[in-house]
Coordinates of C-alpha atoms in Angstrom, one line a residue:
M1 CA 21.3 -26.3 -9.8
Q2 CA 19.9 -29.5 -11.2
V3 CA 16.4 -30.3 -9.9
I4 CA 13.9 -33.1 -10.1
R5 CA 10.3 -32.3 -9.3
V6 CA 8.1 -34.3 -7.1
T7 CA 4.4 -33.6 -7.0
V8 CA 1.7 -35.1 -4.9
V9 CA -2.0 -34.4 -5.4
I10 CA -4.1 -34.7 -2.3
S11 CA -7.5 -33.7 -3.6
W12 CA -8.7 -33.5 -7.2
K13 CA -11.5 -31.2 -6.2
N14 CA -9.4 -28.4 -4.7
P15 CA -6.5 -27.2 -7.0
Y16 CA -4.7 -25.6 -4.1
N17 CA -4.2 -28.9 -2.2
I18 CA -1.1 -29.7 -4.3
A19 CA 2.4 -30.1 -2.9
H20 CA 5.3 -29.5 -5.3
G21 CA 9.0 -29.6 -4.5
T22 CA 12.4 -30.0 -6.0
W23 CA 15.5 -32.0 -5.3
L24 CA 18.8 -30.4 -4.6
E25 CA 21.8 -31.3 -6.7
S26 CA 23.2 -33.4 -3.8
E27 CA 19.9 -35.4 -3.6
V28 CA 19.7 -36.2 -7.3
S29 CA 21.9 -39.3 -7.1
T30 CA 20.0 -40.9 -4.1
S31 CA 17.7 -43.9 -4.6
S32 CA 14.2 -43.6 -5.9
T33 CA 12.9 -45.2 -2.7
W34 CA 14.6 -42.5 -0.6
K35 CA 13.1 -39.8 -2.8
E36 CA 9.6 -41.3 -2.6
L37 CA 9.8 -41.6 1.2
T38 CA 11.2 -38.1 1.5
A39 CA 8.3 -36.9 -0.7
V40 CA 5.8 -38.6 1.6
K41 CA 7.4 -36.9 4.6
N42 CA 7.6 -33.4 3.0
V43 CA 4.0 -33.6 1.7
F44 CA 2.7 -34.4 5.2
L45 CA 4.6 -31.4 6.6
S46 CA 3.4 -29.2 3.8
L47 CA -0.3 -30.2 3.9
I48 CA -0.6 -31.0 7.6
N49 CA -3.4 -28.5 8.1
F50 CA -5.6 -30.4 5.6
L51 CA -4.6 -33.9 6.6
S52 CA -4.8 -33.5 10.4
G53 CA -7.4 -35.9 11.9
K54 CA -8.2 -37.6 8.6
N55 CA -7.8 -41.0 7.0
V56 CA -5.4 -40.7 4.0
K57 CA -5.1 -43.2 1.2
W58 CA -1.7 -42.8 -0.5
F59 CA -1.3 -44.0 -4.0
T60 CA 2.3 -44.7 -5.2
D61 CA 3.9 -46.6 -8.0
N62 CA 6.9 -47.7 -5.8
Q63 CA 6.3 -51.0 -4.1
N64 CA 9.2 -50.6 -1.7
V65 CA 7.6 -47.5 -0.2
V66 CA 4.4 -49.4 0.6
S67 CA 6.4 -52.0 2.5
I68 CA 8.7 -49.6 4.3
V69 CA 6.0 -47.3 5.6
S70 CA 4.0 -50.3 6.8
K71 CA 6.8 -52.4 8.3
G72 CA 10.0 -50.3 8.3
S73 CA 13.4 -51.0 6.7
T74 CA 16.7 -52.6 7.7
K75 CA 18.6 -49.6 6.2
S76 CA 19.0 -46.9 8.8
V77 CA 18.4 -44.0 6.4
L78 CA 15.1 -45.4 5.1
Q79 CA 14.1 -46.5 8.6
K80 CA 14.6 -43.0 10.0
L81 CA 12.3 -41.6 7.2
A82 CA 9.7 -44.2 8.1
L83 CA 9.8 -43.3 11.8
D84 CA 9.5 -39.6 10.9
I85 CA 6.4 -40.3 8.9
F86 CA 5.0 -42.5 11.7
S87 CA 5.7 -39.8 14.3
T88 CA 3.9 -37.2 12.1
C89 CA 0.9 -39.4 11.7
I90 CA 0.7 -40.0 15.5
K91 CA 1.2 -36.4 16.4
H92 CA -1.5 -35.1 14.0
N93 CA -3.9 -38.1 14.3
V94 CA -3.5 -39.2 10.7
N95 CA -4.3 -42.7 9.5
I96 CA -2.3 -43.5 6.4
D97 CA -3.1 -46.4 4.0
M98 CA -0.3 -47.0 1.4
V99 CA -1.6 -48.4 -1.8
W100 CA 0.5 -49.5 -4.8
I101 CA -0.8 -48.7 -8.3
P102 CA 0.8 -48.9 -11.7
S103 CA 2.4 -45.7 -13.2
T104 CA -0.3 -45.7 -15.9
E105 CA -3.0 -45.1 -13.2
N106 CA -1.0 -42.2 -11.6
E107 CA -1.3 -39.8 -14.5
R108 CA -2.5 -36.7 -12.5
A109 CA 0.5 -36.6 -10.2
D110 CA 2.8 -37.6 -13.0
Y111 CA 1.6 -34.7 -15.2
L112 CA 2.1 -32.2 -12.4
S113 CA 5.6 -33.5 -11.6
R114 CA 6.6 -32.6 -15.1
I115 CA 5.7 -28.9 -14.7
I116 CA 8.7 -26.7 -15.3
D117 CA 8.5 -23.4 -13.6
S118 CA 10.6 -21.4 -16.1
D119 CA 9.8 -18.1 -14.4
D120 CA 11.1 -19.1 -11.0
W121 CA 14.0 -16.8 -10.1
A122 CA 15.3 -15.1 -7.0
I123 CA 17.6 -12.3 -5.7
S124 CA 20.8 -13.0 -3.9
E125 CA 21.2 -12.5 -0.2
F126 CA 23.5 -9.5 -0.9
V127 CA 20.9 -7.7 -2.9
F128 CA 18.2 -8.6 -0.4
Q129 CA 20.2 -7.1 2.5
I130 CA 20.6 -3.8 0.6
V131 CA 16.8 -3.7 -0.3
E132 CA 16.0 -4.5 3.4
S133 CA 18.2 -1.6 4.5
L134 CA 16.6 0.8 2.1
W135 CA 12.9 0.0 2.3
G136 CA 12.6 -2.6 5.1
P137 CA 11.8 -4.2 7.3
H138 CA 9.6 -6.4 5.0
E139 CA 7.0 -8.6 6.5
V140 CA 6.0 -11.1 3.8
D141 CA 7.7 -12.6 0.7
W142 CA 4.7 -12.9 -1.6
F143 CA 6.3 -15.0 -4.4
A144 CA 8.8 -17.5 -3.1
S145 CA 9.4 -21.2 -2.4
D146 CA 11.4 -23.4 0.0
D147 CA 14.4 -22.9 -2.3
N148 CA 14.6 -19.1 -2.5
F149 CA 12.5 -17.5 0.3
K150 CA 14.1 -14.5 2.0
L151 CA 11.5 -14.0 4.8
H152 CA 10.1 -16.5 7.3
V153 CA 6.6 -15.7 6.1
F154 CA 6.2 -16.4 2.4
Y155 CA 3.6 -17.6 -0.1
S156 CA 4.4 -20.1 -2.8
R157 CA 2.8 -21.4 -6.0
F158 CA 2.3 -24.9 -4.5
W159 CA 2.4 -26.0 -0.9
N160 CA 5.9 -26.3 0.6
V161 CA 7.1 -27.4 4.0
N162 CA 7.7 -23.8 5.2
S163 CA 5.2 -21.8 3.2
S164 CA 2.5 -19.9 4.9
G165 CA 0.1 -20.2 2.0
V166 CA -0.4 -20.6 -1.7
D167 CA -1.6 -18.2 -4.4
A168 CA -0.8 -14.7 -3.0
F169 CA -3.6 -13.2 -5.1
T170 CA -6.1 -14.7 -2.7
V171 CA -4.8 -12.5 0.2
D172 CA -5.3 -8.8 0.8
W173 CA -1.9 -7.1 0.6
R174 CA -3.2 -3.9 2.2
G175 CA -1.2 -2.6 5.2
I176 CA 1.7 -5.1 4.8
N177 CA 5.2 -4.1 3.7
G178 CA 5.8 -6.9 1.2
L179 CA 8.7 -8.1 -0.8
F180 CA 7.6 -8.8 -4.4
V181 CA 9.9 -11.0 -6.6
P182 CA 7.2 -12.4 -8.9
P183 CA 7.6 -14.6 -12.0
V184 CA 8.0 -12.3 -15.1
S185 CA 4.7 -13.6 -16.6
L186 CA 2.8 -12.4 -13.5
I187 CA 4.3 -8.9 -13.3
P188 CA 1.3 -7.1 -15.0
R189 CA -1.2 -9.0 -12.7
V190 CA 0.9 -8.1 -9.7
L191 CA 0.9 -4.4 -10.6
M192 CA -2.9 -4.3 -11.1
Y193 CA -3.5 -6.2 -7.8
M194 CA -1.1 -3.9 -5.9
R195 CA -3.1 -0.9 -7.1
Q196 CA -6.4 -2.6 -6.2
C197 CA -5.2 -3.4 -2.7
K198 CA -3.2 -0.1 -2.4
A199 CA -0.3 -2.3 -1.4
V200 CA 3.0 -1.1 -0.1
G201 CA 6.2 -2.9 -0.7
T202 CA 9.3 -3.4 -2.8
L203 CA 8.9 -4.8 -6.3
I204 CA 11.9 -6.3 -8.0
L205 CA 11.8 -7.0 -11.7
P206 CA 14.1 -7.2 -14.7
Y207 CA 15.2 -4.0 -16.4
W208 CA 13.1 -4.6 -19.6
P209 CA 11.9 -1.3 -21.2
S210 CA 10.3 -3.2 -24.1
A211 CA 8.2 -5.5 -21.9
S212 CA 4.4 -5.1 -21.8
F213 CA 4.4 -4.2 -18.1
W214 CA 6.9 -1.3 -18.5
P215 CA 4.4 1.4 -19.3
M216 CA 2.2 0.3 -16.4
L217 CA 5.1 0.7 -14.0
C218 CA 7.1 3.6 -15.3
P219 CA 5.4 5.6 -18.1
F220 CA 8.4 8.0 -18.6
G221 CA 11.2 5.5 -18.0
D222 CA 12.5 7.1 -14.8
G223 CA 12.2 6.4 -11.1
F224 CA 14.6 3.5 -11.0
I225 CA 17.8 2.9 -9.1
S226 CA 20.7 3.1 -11.5
E227 CA 21.5 -0.3 -13.0
N228 CA 25.1 0.2 -12.1
Y229 CA 24.4 1.0 -8.5
F230 CA 24.6 -2.6 -7.1
R231 CA 27.4 -3.5 -9.5
N232 CA 29.6 -0.6 -8.5
L233 CA 28.8 -1.2 -4.8
E234 CA 29.8 -4.8 -5.0
Q235 CA 33.0 -4.0 -6.9
H236 CA 33.8 -1.5 -4.1
L237 CA 33.3 -4.2 -1.5
Q238 CA 35.4 -6.6 -3.4
Q239 CA 38.2 -4.2 -3.7
K240 CA 38.1 -3.4 0.0
G241 CA 38.1 -7.2 0.8
I242 CA 35.0 -6.7 2.9
I243 CA 33.0 -9.5 1.2
K244 CA 35.8 -12.0 1.5
V245 CA 36.2 -11.2 5.2
F246 CA 32.4 -11.5 5.8
L247 CA 32.2 -14.8 4.0
R248 CA 35.0 -16.1 6.3
W249 CA 32.8 -15.1 9.3
K250 CA 29.8 -16.8 7.6
K251 CA 31.7 -20.1 7.1
W252 CA 32.9 -20.1 10.7
A253 CA 29.3 -19.4 11.9
I254 CA 27.9 -22.3 9.9
L255 CA 30.6 -24.7 11.0
N256 CA 29.8 -23.8 14.6
G257 CA 26.0 -24.3 14.4
I258 CA 24.9 -20.7 14.3
E259 CA 21.6 -20.3 12.7
N260 CA 21.3 -18.3 9.4
C261 CA 19.1 -15.6 11.1
D262 CA 22.0 -14.9 13.5
I263 CA 24.7 -14.6 10.9
L264 CA 23.4 -11.2 9.6
P265 CA 22.6 -9.3 11.6
A266 CA 25.0 -11.0 14.0
K267 CA 24.8 -11.3 17.8
A268 CA 27.5 -9.6 19.9
F269 CA 28.2 -12.8 21.8
H270 CA 28.9 -14.8 18.6
V271 CA 31.1 -12.1 17.2
A272 CA 33.1 -11.9 20.4
I273 CA 33.7 -15.7 20.3
Y274 CA 34.7 -15.4 16.6
L275 CA 37.2 -12.6 17.3
A276 CA 38.6 -14.6 20.2
S277 CA 39.1 -17.6 17.9
L278 CA 40.9 -15.4 15.4
T279 CA 43.1 -14.1 18.1
Q280 CA 44.2 -17.6 19.1
S281 CA 44.9 -18.7 15.5
S282 CA 46.6 -15.6 14.2
N283 CA 50.1 -14.4 14.4
T284 CA 49.2 -10.7 13.9
V285 CA 46.3 -8.6 14.9
S286 CA 45.4 -7.8 11.3
P287 CA 42.8 -10.6 10.7
V288 CA 41.0 -9.6 13.9
V289 CA 40.8 -5.9 13.0
Q290 CA 39.7 -6.8 9.4
A291 CA 36.9 -9.0 10.8
F292 CA 35.7 -6.3 13.2
Y293 CA 35.5 -3.4 10.7
S294 CA 34.1 -5.7 8.0
L295 CA 31.2 -6.7 10.2
K296 CA 30.8 -3.0 11.3
W297 CA 30.6 -1.9 7.7
I298 CA 28.2 -4.7 6.6
H299 CA 25.8 -3.9 9.5
S300 CA 25.8 -0.2 8.7
L301 CA 25.0 -1.1 5.1
I302 CA 21.9 -3.1 6.0
G303 CA 20.8 -0.3 8.4
S304 CA 21.1 -2.4 11.5
L305 CA 20.2 -0.4 14.6
C306 CA 22.1 -2.7 16.9
S307 CA 25.5 -3.6 15.4
P308 CA 27.5 -6.2 17.4
T309 CA 30.6 -4.1 16.9
D310 CA 29.0 -1.5 19.2
S311 CA 29.0 -3.9 22.1
S312 CA 31.5 -3.3 24.9
L313 CA 32.2 -7.1 25.0
V314 CA 33.2 -7.1 21.3
I315 CA 35.3 -4.0 21.7
N316 CA 37.1 -5.4 24.7
V317 CA 37.9 -8.6 22.8
L318 CA 39.4 -6.5 20.0
E319 CA 41.5 -4.4 22.4
G320 CA 42.7 -7.6 24.1
A321 CA 43.7 -9.0 20.7
K322 CA 45.7 -5.8 19.9
R323 CA 47.6 -6.1 23.2
S324 CA 48.2 -9.9 23.0
L325 CA 49.3 -9.9 19.3
A326 CA 51.2 -6.7 19.4
T327 CA 54.8 -7.0 18.3
P328 CA 57.5 -5.2 20.4
T329 CA 59.2 -2.3 18.7
N330 CA 62.8 -3.1 18.0
K331 CA 64.5 0.3 17.8
K332 CA 67.7 0.5 15.8
E333 CA 70.7 1.2 18.0
P334 CA 73.3 3.6 16.6
I335 CA 76.7 2.1 15.6
S336 CA 79.2 2.8 18.4
V337 CA 83.0 2.7 18.6
E338 CA 82.7 -0.4 20.9
L339 CA 80.6 -2.3 18.3
L340 CA 83.2 -1.5 15.6
H341 CA 86.0 -2.8 17.9
K342 CA 84.1 -6.0 18.6
M343 CA 83.5 -6.5 14.9
Y344 CA 87.2 -6.0 14.1
D345 CA 88.3 -8.4 16.8
A346 CA 85.9 -11.1 15.6
M347 CA 86.4 -10.8 11.8
F348 CA 90.0 -9.6 11.2
S349 CA 92.4 -12.0 9.7
F350 CA 95.5 -11.3 7.7
G351 CA 94.7 -13.9 5.0
N352 CA 91.0 -13.1 4.7
L353 CA 90.7 -10.3 2.2
Y354 CA 86.9 -10.6 2.1
N355 CA 86.6 -9.8 5.8
Q356 CA 89.1 -7.0 5.6
R357 CA 87.0 -5.4 2.8
I358 CA 83.9 -5.4 5.0
I359 CA 85.8 -4.0 8.0
C360 CA 87.3 -1.3 5.8
A361 CA 83.9 -0.3 4.4
C362 CA 82.3 -0.1 7.9
F363 CA 85.1 2.0 9.4
T364 CA 85.1 4.3 6.4
A365 CA 81.3 4.9 6.5
F366 CA 81.5 5.5 10.3
A367 CA 84.4 8.0 9.9
V368 CA 82.7 10.3 7.4
F369 CA 79.0 9.6 8.0
L370 CA 78.4 7.9 4.7
R371 CA 75.0 6.5 3.7
V372 CA 74.7 3.0 2.3
S373 CA 73.7 4.4 -1.2
E374 CA 76.8 6.6 -1.1
M375 CA 79.1 3.7 -0.1
L376 CA 77.8 1.5 -2.9
N377 CA 78.4 4.2 -5.6
I378 CA 82.1 4.7 -4.7
R379 CA 84.6 3.5 -7.3
R380 CA 88.3 2.8 -7.1
S381 CA 89.1 5.9 -9.1
D382 CA 87.2 8.1 -6.6
I383 CA 89.7 7.3 -3.8
V384 CA 93.0 9.2 -3.6
I385 CA 95.5 8.2 -0.8
L386 CA 98.1 10.7 0.2
E387 CA 100.7 10.7 3.0
C388 CA 98.6 12.4 5.7
Y389 CA 95.0 11.7 4.6
M390 CA 92.7 10.1 2.1
S391 CA 90.2 11.8 -0.2
I392 CA 87.0 10.2 -1.4
L393 CA 85.0 11.8 -4.2
I394 CA 81.2 11.6 -3.6
Q395 CA 79.4 11.8 -7.0
H396 CA 75.8 12.0 -5.5
S397 CA 75.0 13.0 -2.0
K398 CA 71.7 13.7 -0.3
T399 CA 73.3 16.3 2.0
D400 CA 76.5 18.1 1.8
V401 CA 76.8 19.0 5.5
Y402 CA 80.3 19.0 7.0
R403 CA 81.9 18.3 3.6
D404 CA 84.2 20.3 1.4
G405 CA 82.2 20.4 -1.9
N406 CA 81.8 16.9 -3.2
S407 CA 84.8 15.3 -1.5
V408 CA 85.4 14.0 2.0
L409 CA 88.7 13.6 3.8
I410 CA 89.9 11.0 6.3
A411 CA 93.1 11.7 8.3
R412 CA 95.7 9.0 8.7
T413 CA 96.1 7.9 12.4
H414 CA 98.7 5.1 11.8
S415 CA 96.7 2.7 14.0
N416 CA 95.7 -0.8 13.0
K417 CA 92.1 0.3 12.6
C418 CA 92.8 3.4 10.5
P419 CA 90.6 3.4 7.4
V420 CA 93.4 5.0 5.3
K421 CA 95.8 2.2 6.3
K422 CA 93.2 -0.5 5.5
H423 CA 92.5 1.0 2.1
G424 CA 96.3 1.0 1.3
I425 CA 96.6 -2.7 2.3
I426 CA 93.6 -3.7 0.1
F427 CA 94.8 -1.6 -2.9
A428 CA 98.2 -3.1 -2.5
V429 CA 96.9 -6.7 -2.5
G430 CA 94.3 -6.0 -5.2

């Protein structure tokens, strides 16, 4: 993800009154005015506890921002941002005075905006759900940001819009089941502070036996989950197709405005609607069944005590889908003499040798109970026609019931539909 950092310093005296954020890749190509206005809005939301009821003088090196915040803009996107800033100021009794200054006089914020947090990293949602199921529920994400937080309560390095505080080391960790995904450079400090506070939580760090923190954490090199555990588990889920089916549910939920917190664990009502939509758009019941059992497995994996698949509403929707999408069973009817007569009357023609060959094959197979595989293996040299009967040599037969060795006999009846007579006609023409 490509990011551009925007930093605003509110007070030079207090180093914690700093808001620092990043642009998403989709926001990189937007105008500098939009970015500056968005920074103003986000900083107000991040530091509203400090700014509420105060007069704020805002220094910026963008002249358009000074004009737009004061008078508005003819562009709807920029006007909306200006109104959001105005509404925030009214709501929290903030008087803002925008002042333009040259970039050379804005060195403090410019310096902080160039800070690159090379230690910033995060775990995936998949890993988090497994950790949550094993050692959760966790209460606080102690080292996070707006870009990677996993819990609603989190602490960040700088103030973010959603952060609960900055500098987790200023808080007592005692009695809180915390999630620790610290920067690598802070791991030794985190371990010492955890011991000092007698903290309880889940610490996630790189598998790095040669690192300086390793002897502090694991003197004998044991006590860790196997490094192949998550990899093997994810491969198992991929093979079963569970992840693919779950991502299909997640995409549907996002498109229909369901909040992230209700995607996993999911609510029974939402899952019932999802299964109903699959029922309407599918030709078979397979997608509905896959979705049901995929969600059931995922919820059991994360240790959810209330899986939506246990709801009677969801179960009834599944059973309804099975009934409505069930395909009727078409039983194969045995070949009867009447069917053979109808086929003969419809297909027989003196000049059509192709149809006569098909009729001959069907009548022969019916007369001596031949399988398709046995019929296809019969050669011309296997058939011997005599005056009263015809003999067919069967090279390979699954069963030999009602047969004399490996040959079968068909009596001559002298009727128009006699297999012996039909073979004689075909051999004479051929």
